[in-house]
Coordinates of C-alpha atoms and ligand atoms in Angstrom, one line a residue:
M1 CA -4.3 -21.8 13.7
K2 CA -2.6 -19.2 11.6
K3 CA 0.5 -17.7 13.1
I4 CA 1.1 -14.2 12.0
S5 CA 3.7 -11.4 12.2
V6 CA 2.4 -7.9 11.6
L7 CA 4.9 -5.4 10.3
G8 CA 3.5 -1.9 11.0
S9 CA 1.0 -3.1 13.6
T10 CA 0.3 0.4 14.9
G11 CA -0.9 1.9 11.6
S12 CA -4.3 2.0 10.0
I13 CA -4.0 -1.4 8.4
G14 CA -2.1 -2.8 11.4
M15 CA -4.8 -1.8 13.9
Q16 CA -7.5 -3.2 11.7
T17 CA -5.5 -6.4 11.5
M18 CA -5.5 -6.4 15.3
E19 CA -9.3 -6.1 15.2
V20 CA -9.6 -9.1 12.9
V21 CA -7.3 -11.1 15.2
R22 CA -9.3 -9.9 18.3
S23 CA -12.6 -11.2 16.7
N24 CA -11.1 -14.6 15.9
R25 CA -8.7 -15.4 18.7
E26 CA -9.1 -19.1 18.2
L27 CA -7.9 -18.9 14.6
F28 CA -5.0 -16.5 14.8
S29 CA -1.9 -16.2 17.0
L30 CA 0.1 -13.0 16.9
E31 CA 3.9 -13.8 17.0
A32 CA 5.4 -10.4 16.2
V33 CA 4.4 -6.7 16.1
T34 CA 6.4 -3.7 14.9
A35 CA 6.0 0.1 15.0
N36 CA 8.1 3.0 13.8
S37 CA 7.9 5.0 17.0
S38 CA 4.5 4.8 18.7
I39 CA 5.5 3.1 21.9
D40 CA 2.2 3.6 23.7
L41 CA 0.2 1.6 21.1
L42 CA 2.9 -1.0 20.7
E43 CA 2.9 -1.5 24.5
Q44 CA -0.9 -2.0 24.5
Q45 CA -0.6 -4.6 21.7
V46 CA 2.1 -6.5 23.7
R47 CA -0.1 -6.5 26.8
E48 CA -3.1 -7.6 24.9
F49 CA -1.7 -10.2 22.4
R50 CA 1.6 -11.3 24.1
P51 CA 3.6 -11.7 20.9
K52 CA 7.0 -13.4 21.1
L53 CA 8.7 -10.3 19.6
A54 CA 7.9 -6.6 19.5
V55 CA 10.1 -4.3 17.4
I56 CA 10.4 -0.5 17.8
Y57 CA 12.1 0.7 14.7
D58 CA 13.2 4.0 16.1
E59 CA 16.4 3.3 18.1
S60 CA 15.9 6.3 20.3
K61 CA 12.7 4.8 21.7
Y62 CA 14.2 1.3 22.3
A63 CA 15.4 1.7 26.0
E64 CA 12.1 3.3 27.2
F65 CA 10.0 0.7 25.3
K66 CA 12.1 -2.2 26.7
S67 CA 11.8 -0.9 30.3
R68 CA 8.0 -0.6 29.9
V69 CA 7.4 -4.2 28.6
G70 CA 10.0 -5.8 30.8
T71 CA 9.9 -9.6 30.4
L72 CA 6.5 -9.7 28.6
T73 CA 8.2 -10.1 25.2
E74 CA 11.5 -10.0 23.4
V75 CA 12.3 -6.5 22.1
A76 CA 14.4 -5.4 19.1
T77 CA 15.0 -2.3 17.1
G78 CA 16.2 -0.9 13.7
I79 CA 16.3 -2.7 10.4
E80 CA 17.6 -5.9 12.1
G81 CA 14.6 -5.8 14.4
L82 CA 12.2 -5.5 11.4
I83 CA 14.0 -8.4 9.6
A84 CA 13.7 -10.5 12.8
A85 CA 10.0 -9.9 12.9
A86 CA 9.6 -10.7 9.2
T87 CA 11.5 -14.0 9.6
I88 CA 10.4 -15.1 13.1
A89 CA 10.4 -18.9 13.1
E90 CA 7.0 -19.1 14.8
A91 CA 5.0 -17.2 12.1
D92 CA 3.8 -18.7 8.8
T93 CA 2.3 -15.5 7.4
V94 CA 3.6 -11.9 7.5
V95 CA 1.2 -9.0 7.1
T96 CA 3.1 -6.2 5.5
S97 CA 1.4 -3.0 6.7
I98 CA 4.5 -0.7 6.9
V99 CA 4.0 2.4 4.7
G100 CA 6.5 3.1 2.0
I101 CA 9.6 1.4 0.6
A102 CA 10.7 0.8 4.2
G103 CA 8.7 -2.4 3.8
L104 CA 10.8 -3.7 0.9
I105 CA 13.8 -5.2 2.8
P106 CA 11.7 -7.0 5.5
T107 CA 9.3 -8.3 2.9
Y108 CA 12.2 -9.6 0.8
H109 CA 13.6 -11.5 3.9
A110 CA 10.2 -12.8 4.8
I111 CA 9.8 -14.4 1.4
N112 CA 13.3 -15.8 1.5
N113 CA 12.3 -17.4 4.8
H114 CA 9.2 -19.0 3.2
K115 CA 6.6 -16.9 4.9
N116 CA 3.3 -16.3 3.0
I117 CA 2.6 -12.6 2.6
A118 CA -0.6 -10.7 3.2
L119 CA 0.5 -7.6 1.3
A120 CA -0.8 -4.1 2.1
N121 CA 2.5 -2.4 1.6
K122 CA 2.0 -1.6 -2.2
E123 CA 5.3 0.4 -2.4
T124 CA 7.2 -2.8 -2.1
L125 CA 5.7 -4.1 -5.3
V126 CA 5.9 -0.8 -7.1
A127 CA 9.6 -0.5 -6.4
G128 CA 10.6 -4.2 -6.4
G129 CA 7.8 -6.0 -8.2
R130 CA 9.9 -8.2 -10.6
L131 CA 12.4 -9.2 -7.8
I132 CA 9.7 -9.8 -5.2
M133 CA 7.5 -11.9 -7.5
S134 CA 10.4 -14.0 -8.7
K135 CA 11.6 -14.6 -5.1
A136 CA 8.0 -15.6 -4.2
K137 CA 7.9 -18.1 -7.0
E138 CA 11.4 -19.4 -6.1
N139 CA 10.4 -19.9 -2.5
N140 CA 6.9 -21.2 -3.3
V141 CA 5.2 -18.6 -1.1
S142 CA 1.9 -16.9 -1.9
I143 CA 1.4 -13.1 -1.9
L144 CA -2.2 -12.4 -1.2
P145 CA -3.4 -8.8 -1.7
V146 CA -4.8 -6.7 1.1
D147 CA -5.3 -3.6 -1.0
S148 CA -9.1 -3.6 -1.6
E149 CA -8.9 -3.3 -5.4
H150 CA -6.5 -6.1 -5.8
C151 CA -8.4 -8.3 -3.3
A152 CA -11.5 -7.6 -5.5
I153 CA -9.6 -8.6 -8.7
F154 CA -8.3 -11.7 -7.0
Q155 CA -11.8 -12.7 -6.0
S156 CA -13.2 -11.8 -9.5
I157 CA -10.6 -14.0 -11.1
G158 CA -11.5 -17.0 -8.9
C159 CA -11.2 -20.1 -10.9
N160 CA -11.4 -18.4 -14.3
K161 CA -8.5 -18.9 -16.7
K162 CA -6.0 -16.0 -16.5
S163 CA -5.3 -16.4 -20.2
Q164 CA -8.9 -15.4 -20.9
I165 CA -8.7 -12.0 -19.1
S166 CA -8.9 -9.1 -21.5
K167 CA -8.5 -6.3 -18.9
L168 CA -8.4 -5.4 -15.2
I169 CA -10.6 -2.4 -14.2
L170 CA -9.4 -0.7 -11.1
T171 CA -12.0 1.5 -9.5
A172 CA -11.0 4.8 -7.8
S173 CA -13.0 7.0 -5.5
G174 CA -11.5 10.0 -7.2
G175 CA -10.5 11.4 -3.8
P176 CA -11.5 14.6 -2.1
F177 CA -10.7 16.8 -5.1
R178 CA -12.6 14.9 -7.8
T179 CA -15.0 17.8 -8.6
K180 CA -12.5 20.6 -8.2
T181 CA -11.2 22.5 -11.3
K182 CA -7.6 22.6 -12.3
E183 CA -7.4 26.2 -11.0
E184 CA -9.0 25.3 -7.7
L185 CA -6.4 22.6 -7.2
N186 CA -3.7 25.3 -6.9
H187 CA -5.3 26.5 -3.7
V188 CA -6.2 23.3 -1.8
T189 CA -4.7 22.8 1.7
L190 CA -3.1 19.9 3.5
A191 CA -6.3 19.6 5.7
D192 CA -8.4 19.4 2.5
A193 CA -6.2 16.7 1.1
L194 CA -6.4 14.7 4.4
N195 CA -10.2 14.7 4.3
H196 CA -10.9 11.6 2.2
P197 CA -14.6 11.0 1.5
N198 CA -14.8 7.2 1.9
W199 CA -11.7 5.8 3.6
K200 CA -9.9 6.5 6.9
M201 CA -6.2 5.7 6.3
G202 CA -2.6 6.7 7.1
K203 CA -1.6 10.2 6.0
K204 CA 0.7 9.2 3.1
I205 CA -1.9 7.0 1.3
T206 CA -4.6 9.7 2.0
V207 CA -2.5 12.3 0.1
D208 CA -1.8 9.7 -2.6
S209 CA -5.5 9.2 -3.0
A210 CA -6.0 12.9 -3.4
T211 CA -3.4 13.2 -6.2
L212 CA -4.5 9.8 -7.7
M213 CA -0.9 8.6 -7.3
N214 CA -2.4 5.9 -5.1
K215 CA -4.3 4.6 -8.2
G216 CA -1.1 4.9 -10.2
L217 CA 0.8 2.8 -7.6
E218 CA -2.1 0.3 -7.7
V219 CA -1.8 0.0 -11.5
I220 CA 1.9 -1.0 -11.0
E221 CA 1.0 -3.3 -8.1
A222 CA -1.7 -5.0 -10.3
R223 CA 0.9 -5.4 -13.1
W224 CA 3.0 -7.6 -10.8
L225 CA 0.3 -9.3 -8.8
F226 CA -1.6 -10.5 -11.8
D227 CA 1.1 -10.6 -14.4
V228 CA -0.6 -8.3 -16.9
N229 CA 0.9 -5.3 -18.8
A230 CA 0.0 -1.6 -18.6
E231 CA -2.3 -1.7 -21.6
E232 CA -4.5 -4.4 -19.9
I233 CA -5.1 -2.2 -16.8
E234 CA -7.8 0.5 -16.9
V235 CA -8.8 2.9 -14.1
C236 CA -12.5 3.9 -13.6
V237 CA -13.6 6.6 -11.2
H238 CA -16.4 5.3 -9.0
P239 CA -17.1 7.8 -6.2
Q240 CA -19.2 5.5 -4.0
S241 CA -16.4 2.9 -3.5
I242 CA -18.9 0.0 -3.6
I243 CA -17.5 -1.8 -6.6
H244 CA -13.9 -2.5 -5.4
S245 CA -12.7 -3.5 -8.9
M246 CA -13.6 -5.6 -11.9
V247 CA -12.2 -8.1 -14.4
E248 CA -13.3 -8.2 -18.0
Y249 CA -12.9 -11.5 -19.9
I250 CA -12.5 -12.1 -23.7
D251 CA -16.2 -12.8 -24.1
G252 CA -17.1 -9.4 -22.7
S253 CA -18.2 -10.7 -19.3
V254 CA -17.3 -8.4 -16.5
I255 CA -17.0 -9.9 -13.0
A256 CA -16.8 -7.5 -10.0
Q257 CA -16.6 -7.7 -6.2
L258 CA -18.8 -5.4 -4.2
G259 CA -19.0 -4.5 -0.5
L260 CA -19.0 -1.6 1.9
P261 CA -15.7 0.2 2.1
D262 CA -14.1 -1.6 5.1
M263 CA -10.5 -2.8 5.0
K264 CA -11.2 -5.5 7.5
L265 CA -12.8 -7.5 4.8
P266 CA -9.7 -7.8 2.5
I267 CA -7.4 -8.1 5.5
Q268 CA -9.5 -11.1 6.8
Y269 CA -9.8 -12.7 3.4
A270 CA -6.0 -12.5 2.8
L271 CA -5.6 -14.3 6.2
T272 CA -8.2 -16.9 5.7
Y273 CA -8.2 -17.6 1.9
P274 CA -9.7 -19.9 0.5
N275 CA -12.1 -19.8 3.5
R276 CA -14.4 -17.0 4.4
L277 CA -15.3 -16.0 7.9
S278 CA -18.5 -14.3 9.0
M279 CA -17.9 -10.7 9.9
Q280 CA -19.9 -8.5 12.3
G281 CA -21.2 -5.2 11.1
E282 CA -23.4 -3.6 8.5
K283 CA -23.8 -5.4 5.2
L284 CA -24.2 -3.8 1.7
D285 CA -27.7 -2.8 0.9
L286 CA -27.6 -1.5 -2.7
T287 CA -31.1 0.0 -2.4
K288 CA -29.7 2.5 0.0
Y289 CA -27.4 3.8 -2.8
G290 CA -29.9 3.7 -5.6
T291 CA -27.3 4.9 -8.1
L292 CA -23.7 3.9 -8.6
T293 CA -21.7 6.2 -10.9
F294 CA -18.6 5.9 -13.1
E295 CA -16.3 8.4 -14.8
K296 CA -13.1 8.4 -16.7
P297 CA -10.1 9.7 -14.7
D298 CA -8.9 13.2 -15.6
T299 CA -5.1 12.9 -16.0
E300 CA -4.8 16.6 -16.9
K301 CA -6.1 17.5 -13.5
F302 CA -4.4 14.6 -11.8
P303 CA -1.1 14.0 -13.6
C304 CA 0.3 11.6 -11.0
L305 CA -1.9 8.8 -12.5
K306 CA -0.3 9.3 -15.9
L307 CA 3.2 9.5 -14.4
A308 CA 2.8 6.0 -12.9
Y309 CA 1.6 4.6 -16.2
D310 CA 4.5 6.3 -18.0
A311 CA 6.9 4.8 -15.4
L312 CA 5.4 1.3 -15.9
K313 CA 5.8 1.5 -19.6
A314 CA 9.4 2.9 -19.3
G315 CA 10.6 0.0 -17.1
D316 CA 11.5 -1.2 -13.6
S317 CA 13.8 1.5 -12.4
A318 CA 11.4 4.2 -13.5
C319 CA 8.8 2.7 -11.1
V320 CA 11.4 2.9 -8.3
T321 CA 12.0 6.5 -9.2
V322 CA 8.3 7.5 -9.4
N323 CA 7.8 5.8 -6.0
G324 CA 10.8 7.4 -4.3
A325 CA 10.1 10.9 -5.7
N326 CA 6.5 10.6 -4.7
E327 CA 7.4 9.6 -1.1
A328 CA 9.8 12.5 -0.8
A329 CA 7.3 15.0 -2.4
V330 CA 4.4 13.8 -0.2
E331 CA 6.6 14.2 2.9
L332 CA 7.4 17.8 1.8
F333 CA 3.7 18.4 1.3
L334 CA 2.8 16.9 4.7
N335 CA 5.5 19.2 6.3
G336 CA 3.9 22.3 4.7
K337 CA 6.9 22.9 2.4
I338 CA 5.2 22.6 -1.0
S339 CA 1.7 23.0 -2.4
F340 CA -0.5 20.2 -3.6
M341 CA 0.2 20.7 -7.3
D342 CA 4.0 20.8 -6.7
I343 CA 3.8 17.1 -6.0
P344 CA 3.4 16.0 -9.7
K345 CA 5.8 18.8 -10.8
L346 CA 8.6 17.5 -8.6
I347 CA 8.0 13.9 -9.6
T348 CA 8.0 14.9 -13.3
S349 CA 11.3 16.7 -12.9
V350 CA 12.9 13.7 -11.2
L351 CA 11.6 11.2 -13.8
E352 CA 13.0 13.4 -16.6
K353 CA 16.5 12.9 -15.2
H354 CA 16.2 9.2 -14.8
E355 CA 17.7 6.6 -17.1
T356 CA 15.9 3.3 -17.0
I357 CA 17.4 0.0 -16.2
N358 CA 15.5 -3.3 -16.0
N359 CA 15.6 -6.1 -13.5
P360 CA 17.4 -4.2 -10.8
T361 CA 18.9 -6.1 -7.8
L362 CA 17.7 -5.2 -4.2
E363 CA 20.8 -3.1 -3.8
E364 CA 20.2 -1.2 -7.1
I365 CA 16.5 -0.6 -6.1
I366 CA 17.7 0.9 -2.8
E367 CA 20.3 3.0 -4.6
I368 CA 17.8 4.3 -7.2
D369 CA 15.2 5.1 -4.4
Q370 CA 17.9 7.1 -2.5
W371 CA 18.8 9.0 -5.7
A372 CA 15.2 9.8 -6.5
R373 CA 14.6 11.1 -2.9
S374 CA 17.8 13.2 -2.8
L375 CA 17.0 14.7 -6.2
T376 CA 13.5 15.6 -5.1
Y377 CA 14.8 17.4 -2.0
E378 CA 17.6 19.1 -4.1
L379 CA 15.0 20.3 -6.7
Y380 CA 12.8 21.5 -3.9
K381 CA 15.6 23.5 -2.4
K382 CA 16.7 25.0 -5.7
R383 CA 13.3 25.9 -7.1
W384 CA 10.7 25.9 -4.4
S385 CA 12.5 27.2 -1.3
N386 CA 13.4 30.9 -0.9
C387 CA 16.2 30.3 1.5
Ligands
NAD401 P1 0.0 4.2 8.5 O1 0.8 5.4 8.3 O2 -1.3 4.3 9.2 O3 0.8 3.1 9.3 C1 2.1 2.7 8.9 C2 2.8 1.7 9.9 O4 4.1 1.5 9.5 C3 2.8 2.2 11.3 O5 2.7 1.1 12.2 C4 4.2 2.8 11.5 O6 4.7 2.8 12.8 C5 5.0 1.9 10.6 N1 6.2 2.6 9.9 C6 6.1 3.8 9.2 N2 7.3 4.1 8.8 C7 8.2 3.1 9.1 C8 9.6 2.9 8.9 N3 10.3 3.7 8.3 N4 10.1 1.7 9.4 C9 9.3 0.9 10.1 N5 8.0 1.0 10.4 C10 7.4 2.1 9.9 O7 -0.2 3.6 7.0 P2 -1.4 2.7 6.5 O8 -2.5 3.6 6.0 O9 -1.8 1.6 7.5 O10 -0.8 2.0 5.2 C11 0.2 1.0 5.3 C12 0.4 0.4 3.9 O11 -0.9 -0.2 3.5 C13 0.7 1.4 2.9 O12 1.6 0.9 2.0 C14 -0.6 1.7 2.2 O13 -0.5 2.1 0.8 C15 -1.3 0.3 2.3 N6 -2.7 0.4 2.2 C16 -3.4 1.0 3.2 C17 -4.8 1.1 3.2 C18 -5.6 1.8 4.3 O14 -6.8 1.7 4.3 N7 -4.9 2.4 5.2 C19 -5.5 0.5 2.1 C20 -4.8 -0.2 1.1 C21 -3.4 -0.2 1.2
MG402 MG1 -6.5 0.5 -2.7

């Protein structure tokens, strides 16, 4: 039986992880769940799965949550609570489905406590890739990708020799604005950006998918997961989201993984690898599609993808910066403070002010992230706000 702790259990990936557990109760036991502030959902999960520990990160919700669940489970809060869930003795695997760099510290502690990681929280690798991968190696833990593209690459590598890979090809749906002109992108709304054609996800990643920053973050994630450099990672727009990514080998062979767009598959695979479990639901019928199409990404229209490549080429702390500035800019966009095209403008301005350092410590990563966020808000106040 696999014993798991799910960080961010009330989000899109967290809830789909619960579905995987629900369908295979004899294979998984849930030891810890955590949420930012959604006490209703977290309470339901406690009642259904009876984990040993439930963590409500928002301290103002702690008392109410504790009184609701009574003696059903232990309850904790704040960053100490997240670390307790990440390191809980009973679990062997931690599913990291918190959104944003908030996942970095708990993931770091989970690895230092020898937990295997099923990694959805890509921002942790974007900001702390070198540190996290070296800690994983040191502690002999595996980091298995939940992100569908990286799961596809992982499957496409299989038993092939990594030294014979010539490039990774990450597919991208292109998001809701793929066919819009540059001019039209100046007028798109938050509701438009949240209307993703193929995937139902949390708000931050949905906006990232619309700007193509999600693909940029995934390029950086792939760099660390598969130990390749920026030149060996290509992005290909594939609007049907059926080919989840591909690997090209030195002899020209390209191996891909295909499937319907459903995150339960990569979540389940990360939890059962090297085994596969049967899964309920529709299976891929290519004849229903007839045609699969492919395009080059347009980085003029979607500068965020290029910003991520630039950061990767510049060095570690530039990736922390691009991630922090993006998180802050997306939050401003979600709160209706800036327009869609202001997101890349703000990130560009922050990156211009950054001086790269390599191999930052955990403390330095957190410091650089804070700096990038503060500068993003400062620039917004100076240039974007009238007050
Ligand atoms: P989401 O917003 O739906 O859920 C986020 C979860 O994290 C929630 O449980 C929330 O309570 C918790 N959380 C948020 N902020 C927190 C904080 N500061 N401290 C503690 N907990 C906090 O997000 P999601 O779509 O499930 O995405 C989660 C991660 O998985 C992201 O890194 C995303 O890029 C990645 N991912 C998501 C998908 C998808 O289909 N949703 C696909 C691939 C990768
Ligand atoms: Mg993805």
